Protein backbone atom coordinates (compact mmCIF):
# COMPACT_ATOMS: atom_id res chain seq x y z
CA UNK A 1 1.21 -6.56 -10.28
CA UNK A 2 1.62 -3.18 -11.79
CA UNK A 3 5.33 -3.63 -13.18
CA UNK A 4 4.98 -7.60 -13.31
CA UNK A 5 3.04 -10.78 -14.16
CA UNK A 6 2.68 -13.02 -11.22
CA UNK A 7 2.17 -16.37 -11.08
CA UNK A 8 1.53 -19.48 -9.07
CA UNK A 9 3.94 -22.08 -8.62
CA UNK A 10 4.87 -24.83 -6.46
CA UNK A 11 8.43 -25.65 -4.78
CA UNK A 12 9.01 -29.40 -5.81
CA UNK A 13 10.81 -30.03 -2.80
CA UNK A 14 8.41 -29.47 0.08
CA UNK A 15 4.97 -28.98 -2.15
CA UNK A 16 5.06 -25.47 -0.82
CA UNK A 17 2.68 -22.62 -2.62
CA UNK A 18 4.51 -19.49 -3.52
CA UNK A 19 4.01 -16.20 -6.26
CA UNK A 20 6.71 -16.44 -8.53
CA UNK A 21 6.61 -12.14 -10.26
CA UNK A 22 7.84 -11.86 -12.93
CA UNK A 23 9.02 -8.60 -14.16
CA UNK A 24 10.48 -7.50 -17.52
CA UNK A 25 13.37 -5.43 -17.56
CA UNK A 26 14.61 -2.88 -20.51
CA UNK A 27 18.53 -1.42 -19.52
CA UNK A 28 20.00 -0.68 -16.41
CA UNK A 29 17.70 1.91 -14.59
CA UNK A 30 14.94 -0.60 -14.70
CA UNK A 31 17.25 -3.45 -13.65
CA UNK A 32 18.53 -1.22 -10.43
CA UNK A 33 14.68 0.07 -9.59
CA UNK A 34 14.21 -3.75 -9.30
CA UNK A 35 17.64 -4.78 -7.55
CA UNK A 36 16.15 -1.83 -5.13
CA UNK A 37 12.53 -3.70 -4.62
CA UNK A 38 14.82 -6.90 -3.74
CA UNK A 39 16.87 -4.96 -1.30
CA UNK A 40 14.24 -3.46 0.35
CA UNK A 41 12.18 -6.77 0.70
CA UNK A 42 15.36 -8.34 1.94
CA UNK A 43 15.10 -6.67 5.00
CA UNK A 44 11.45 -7.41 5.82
CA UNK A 45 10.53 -9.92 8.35
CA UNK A 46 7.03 -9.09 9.66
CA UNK A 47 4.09 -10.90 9.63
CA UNK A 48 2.26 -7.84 7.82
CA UNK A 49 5.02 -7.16 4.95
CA UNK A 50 4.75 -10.35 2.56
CA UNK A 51 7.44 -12.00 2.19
CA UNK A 52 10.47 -12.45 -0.40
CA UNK A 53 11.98 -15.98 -0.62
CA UNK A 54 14.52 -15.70 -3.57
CA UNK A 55 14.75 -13.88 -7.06
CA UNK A 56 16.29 -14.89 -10.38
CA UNK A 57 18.15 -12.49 -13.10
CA UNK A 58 17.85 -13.33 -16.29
CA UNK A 59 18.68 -11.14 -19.65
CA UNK A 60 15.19 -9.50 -20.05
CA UNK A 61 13.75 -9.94 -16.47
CA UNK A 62 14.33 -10.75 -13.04
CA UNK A 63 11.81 -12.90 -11.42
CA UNK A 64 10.73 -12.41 -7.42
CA UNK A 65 9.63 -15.60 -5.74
CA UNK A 66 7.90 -14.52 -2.65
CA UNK A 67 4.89 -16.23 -0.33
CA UNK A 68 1.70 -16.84 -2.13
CA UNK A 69 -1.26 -15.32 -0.79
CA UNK A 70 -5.11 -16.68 -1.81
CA UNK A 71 -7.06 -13.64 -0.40
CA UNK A 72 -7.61 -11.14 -2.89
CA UNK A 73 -7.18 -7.42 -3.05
CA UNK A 74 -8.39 -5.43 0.13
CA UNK A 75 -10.03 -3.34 -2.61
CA UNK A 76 -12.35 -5.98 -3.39
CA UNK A 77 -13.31 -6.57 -0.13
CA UNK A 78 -14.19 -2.62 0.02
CA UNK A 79 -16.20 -3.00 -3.46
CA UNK A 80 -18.18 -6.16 -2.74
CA UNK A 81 -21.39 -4.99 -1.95
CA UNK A 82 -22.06 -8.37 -0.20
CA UNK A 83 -18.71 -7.83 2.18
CA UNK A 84 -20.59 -5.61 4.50
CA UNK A 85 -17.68 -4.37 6.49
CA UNK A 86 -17.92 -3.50 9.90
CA UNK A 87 -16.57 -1.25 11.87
CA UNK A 88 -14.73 -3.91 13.57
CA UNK A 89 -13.23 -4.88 10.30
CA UNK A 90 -12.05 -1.85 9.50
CA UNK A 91 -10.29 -1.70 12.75
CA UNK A 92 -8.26 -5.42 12.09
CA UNK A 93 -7.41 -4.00 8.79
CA UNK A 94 -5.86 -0.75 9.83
CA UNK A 95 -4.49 -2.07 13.06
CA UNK A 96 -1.55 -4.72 10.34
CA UNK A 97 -1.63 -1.89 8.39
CA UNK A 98 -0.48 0.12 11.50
CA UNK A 99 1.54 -2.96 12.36
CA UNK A 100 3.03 -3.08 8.67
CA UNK A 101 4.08 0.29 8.46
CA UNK A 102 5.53 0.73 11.69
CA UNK A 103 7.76 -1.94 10.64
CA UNK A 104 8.90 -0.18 7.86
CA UNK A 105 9.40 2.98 9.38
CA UNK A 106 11.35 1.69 12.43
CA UNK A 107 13.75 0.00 9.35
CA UNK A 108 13.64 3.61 7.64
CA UNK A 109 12.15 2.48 4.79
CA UNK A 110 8.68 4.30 3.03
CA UNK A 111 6.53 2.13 0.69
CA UNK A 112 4.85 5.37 -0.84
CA UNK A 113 2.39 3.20 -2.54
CA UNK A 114 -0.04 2.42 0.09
CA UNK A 115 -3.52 1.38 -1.12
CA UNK A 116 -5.98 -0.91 -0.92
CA UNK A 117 -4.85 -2.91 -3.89
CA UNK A 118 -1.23 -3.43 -2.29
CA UNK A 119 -2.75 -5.14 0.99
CA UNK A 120 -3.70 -8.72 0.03
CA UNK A 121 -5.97 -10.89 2.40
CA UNK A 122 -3.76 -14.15 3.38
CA UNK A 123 -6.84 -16.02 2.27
CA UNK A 124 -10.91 -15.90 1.77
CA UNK A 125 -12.53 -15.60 4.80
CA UNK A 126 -10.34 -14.44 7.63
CA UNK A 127 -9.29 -10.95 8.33
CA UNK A 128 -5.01 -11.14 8.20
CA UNK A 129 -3.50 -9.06 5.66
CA UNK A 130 0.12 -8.05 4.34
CA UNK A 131 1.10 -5.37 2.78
CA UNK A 132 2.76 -6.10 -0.90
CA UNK A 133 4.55 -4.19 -3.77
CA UNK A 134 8.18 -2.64 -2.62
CA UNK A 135 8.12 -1.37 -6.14
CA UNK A 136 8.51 2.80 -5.09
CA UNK A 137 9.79 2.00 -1.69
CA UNK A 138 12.71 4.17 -0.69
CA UNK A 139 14.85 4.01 2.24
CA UNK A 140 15.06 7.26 3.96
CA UNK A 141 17.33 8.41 6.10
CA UNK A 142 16.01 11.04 8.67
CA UNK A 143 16.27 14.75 7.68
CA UNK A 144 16.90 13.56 4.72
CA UNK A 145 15.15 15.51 1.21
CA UNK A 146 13.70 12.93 -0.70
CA UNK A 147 10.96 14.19 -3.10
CA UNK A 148 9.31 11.82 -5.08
CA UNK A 149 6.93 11.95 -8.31
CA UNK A 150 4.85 9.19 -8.84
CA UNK A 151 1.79 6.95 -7.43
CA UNK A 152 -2.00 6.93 -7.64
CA UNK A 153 -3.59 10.33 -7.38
CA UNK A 154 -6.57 9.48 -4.83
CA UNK A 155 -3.88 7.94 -2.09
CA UNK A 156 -1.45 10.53 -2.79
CA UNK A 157 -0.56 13.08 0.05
CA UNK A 158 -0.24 16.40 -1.04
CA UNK A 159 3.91 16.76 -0.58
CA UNK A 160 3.91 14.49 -3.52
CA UNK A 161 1.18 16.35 -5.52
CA UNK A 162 2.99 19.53 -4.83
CA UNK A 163 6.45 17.95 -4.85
CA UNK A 164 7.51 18.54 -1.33
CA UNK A 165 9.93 17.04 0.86
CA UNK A 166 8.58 13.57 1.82
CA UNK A 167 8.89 11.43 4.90
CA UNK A 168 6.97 8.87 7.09
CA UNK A 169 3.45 10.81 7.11
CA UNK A 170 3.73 10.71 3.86
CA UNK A 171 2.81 7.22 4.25
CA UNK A 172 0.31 7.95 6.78
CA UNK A 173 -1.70 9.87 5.04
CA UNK A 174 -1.78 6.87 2.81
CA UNK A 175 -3.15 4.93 5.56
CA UNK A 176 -5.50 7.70 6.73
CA UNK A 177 -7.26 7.62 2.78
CA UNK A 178 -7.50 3.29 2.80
CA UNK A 179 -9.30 3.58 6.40
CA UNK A 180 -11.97 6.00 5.14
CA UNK A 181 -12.79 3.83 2.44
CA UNK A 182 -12.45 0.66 4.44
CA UNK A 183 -15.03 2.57 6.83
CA UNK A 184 -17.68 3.93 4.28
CA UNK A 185 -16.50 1.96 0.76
CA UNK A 186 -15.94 5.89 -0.42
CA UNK A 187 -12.67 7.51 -1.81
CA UNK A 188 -12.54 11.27 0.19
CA UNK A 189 -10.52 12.84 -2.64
CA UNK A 190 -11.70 11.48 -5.88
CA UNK A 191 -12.47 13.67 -8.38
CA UNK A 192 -13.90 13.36 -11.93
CA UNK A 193 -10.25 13.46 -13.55
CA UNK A 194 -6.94 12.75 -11.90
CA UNK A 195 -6.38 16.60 -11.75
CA UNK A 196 -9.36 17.12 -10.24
CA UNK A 197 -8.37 14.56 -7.31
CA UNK A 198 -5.08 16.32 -6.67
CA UNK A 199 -6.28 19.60 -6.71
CA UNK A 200 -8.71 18.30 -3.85
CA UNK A 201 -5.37 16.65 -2.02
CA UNK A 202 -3.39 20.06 -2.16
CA UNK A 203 -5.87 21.61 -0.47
CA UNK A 204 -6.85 19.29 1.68
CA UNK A 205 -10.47 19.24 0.70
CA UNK A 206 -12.40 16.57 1.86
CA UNK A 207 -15.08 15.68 4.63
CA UNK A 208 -17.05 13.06 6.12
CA UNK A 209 -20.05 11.52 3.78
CA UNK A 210 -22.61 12.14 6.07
CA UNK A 211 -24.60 9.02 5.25
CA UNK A 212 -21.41 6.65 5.06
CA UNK A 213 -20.64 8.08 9.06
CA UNK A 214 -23.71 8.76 10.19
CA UNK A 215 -23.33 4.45 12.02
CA UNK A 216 -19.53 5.36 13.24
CA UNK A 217 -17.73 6.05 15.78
CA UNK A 218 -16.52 9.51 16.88
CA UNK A 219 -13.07 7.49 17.43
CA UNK A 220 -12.85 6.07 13.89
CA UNK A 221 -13.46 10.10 12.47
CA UNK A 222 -11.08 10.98 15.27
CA UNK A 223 -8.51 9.08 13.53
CA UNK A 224 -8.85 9.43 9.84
CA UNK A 225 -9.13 13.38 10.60
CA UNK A 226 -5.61 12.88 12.60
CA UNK A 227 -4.39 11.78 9.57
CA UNK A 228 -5.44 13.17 6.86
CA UNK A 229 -3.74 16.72 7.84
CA UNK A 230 -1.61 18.93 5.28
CA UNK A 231 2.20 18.80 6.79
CA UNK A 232 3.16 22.06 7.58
């Protein structure tokens, strides 16, 4: 993890495999950003959202014990060559996604972090995956100005480049970037430097790797294109 070291232990008492994270904490504005992640995940209960079983303050960290997943990083199913994802893939993967998010919208919370290295596969071979990291999540209530300055430029939709207002296609957008690189292994708005990639997000600027698409459906451009629009 990003803000943590996790690790995999075992609960003595049933032999059951779980993540123990644990992440270091320096005064009190790193200890609430982390009481936050716990709230947040305290209210998940979907089978897309991983889970949170307990967590443990101590002095110079607080450690989050949550369900242990064996899968990997959806991003390394994108960059292994000998994955060959198919279309159908793609669609499992964005449909929990869909699932995931929906979820955490109908509980009014944003994860404004989606990407493909916060979806974990529950293990090697199948296709089930769960969306981790509640580390920028916010709850948002609606009409609501929340702005927000922080995440990974290529997933980043342009009200956060640009500092706007943000809400639940903010997230969307999110989704709308992963399925274009589930679907062609490419990232539509990365540039050669991280200013580069937001100056291609503010404006919208991307398009449809003609070689990548040329096998896909109209419905899977249908729906990245759908998504990947500048809020008004």
């Amino acid at each position: 993890g990003r803000f943590g070291q996790v690790h995999k232990c075992t609960e003595i008492s049933t032999g059951l495999n779980l993540a123990a994270k644990i992440i270091k904490v320096k005064g009190a504005k790193e200890r609430e950003e982390v009481k936050n992640e716990i709230n947040v995940m305290n209210q998940l209960n979907h089978v897309n959202l991983i889970q949170l079983y307990d967590a443990f303050e101590a002095k110079n960290n607080i450690t989050l014990i949550m369900e242990y997943l064996d899968g990997g990083e959806l991003f390394d199913r994108i960059t292994d060559e000998s994955c060959n994802l198919t279309e159908l893939d793609a669609i499992l993967f964005t449909k929990q996604i869909c699932e995931g998010v929906q979820y955490l919208h109908q509980h009014y919370i944003l994860h404004l972090d989606l990407k493909p290295e916060n979806v974990l596969c529950v293990n090697r071979t199948g296709n089930q995956i769960k969306i981790i990291d509640f580390g920028l999540a916010r709850r948002y209530k609606p009409r609501e100005k929340l702005k927000v300055n922080f995440g990974t430029p290529e997933f980043l939709a342009p009200e956060v480049v640009n500092y706007d207002f943000v809400s639940y296609p903010t997230d969307m957008w999110s989704v709308g970037v992963i399925t274009y690189m589930l679907l062609s292994g490419l990232s539509p708005f990365l540039g050669e430097t991280d200013a580069e990639t937001m100056n291609y997000v503010v404006n919208c600027s991307w398009d449809f790797d003609a070689e990548a698409f040329e096998q896909l459906s109209e419905e899977a451009k249908d729906f990245i294109s759908r998504l990947l629009v500048k809020e008004k």
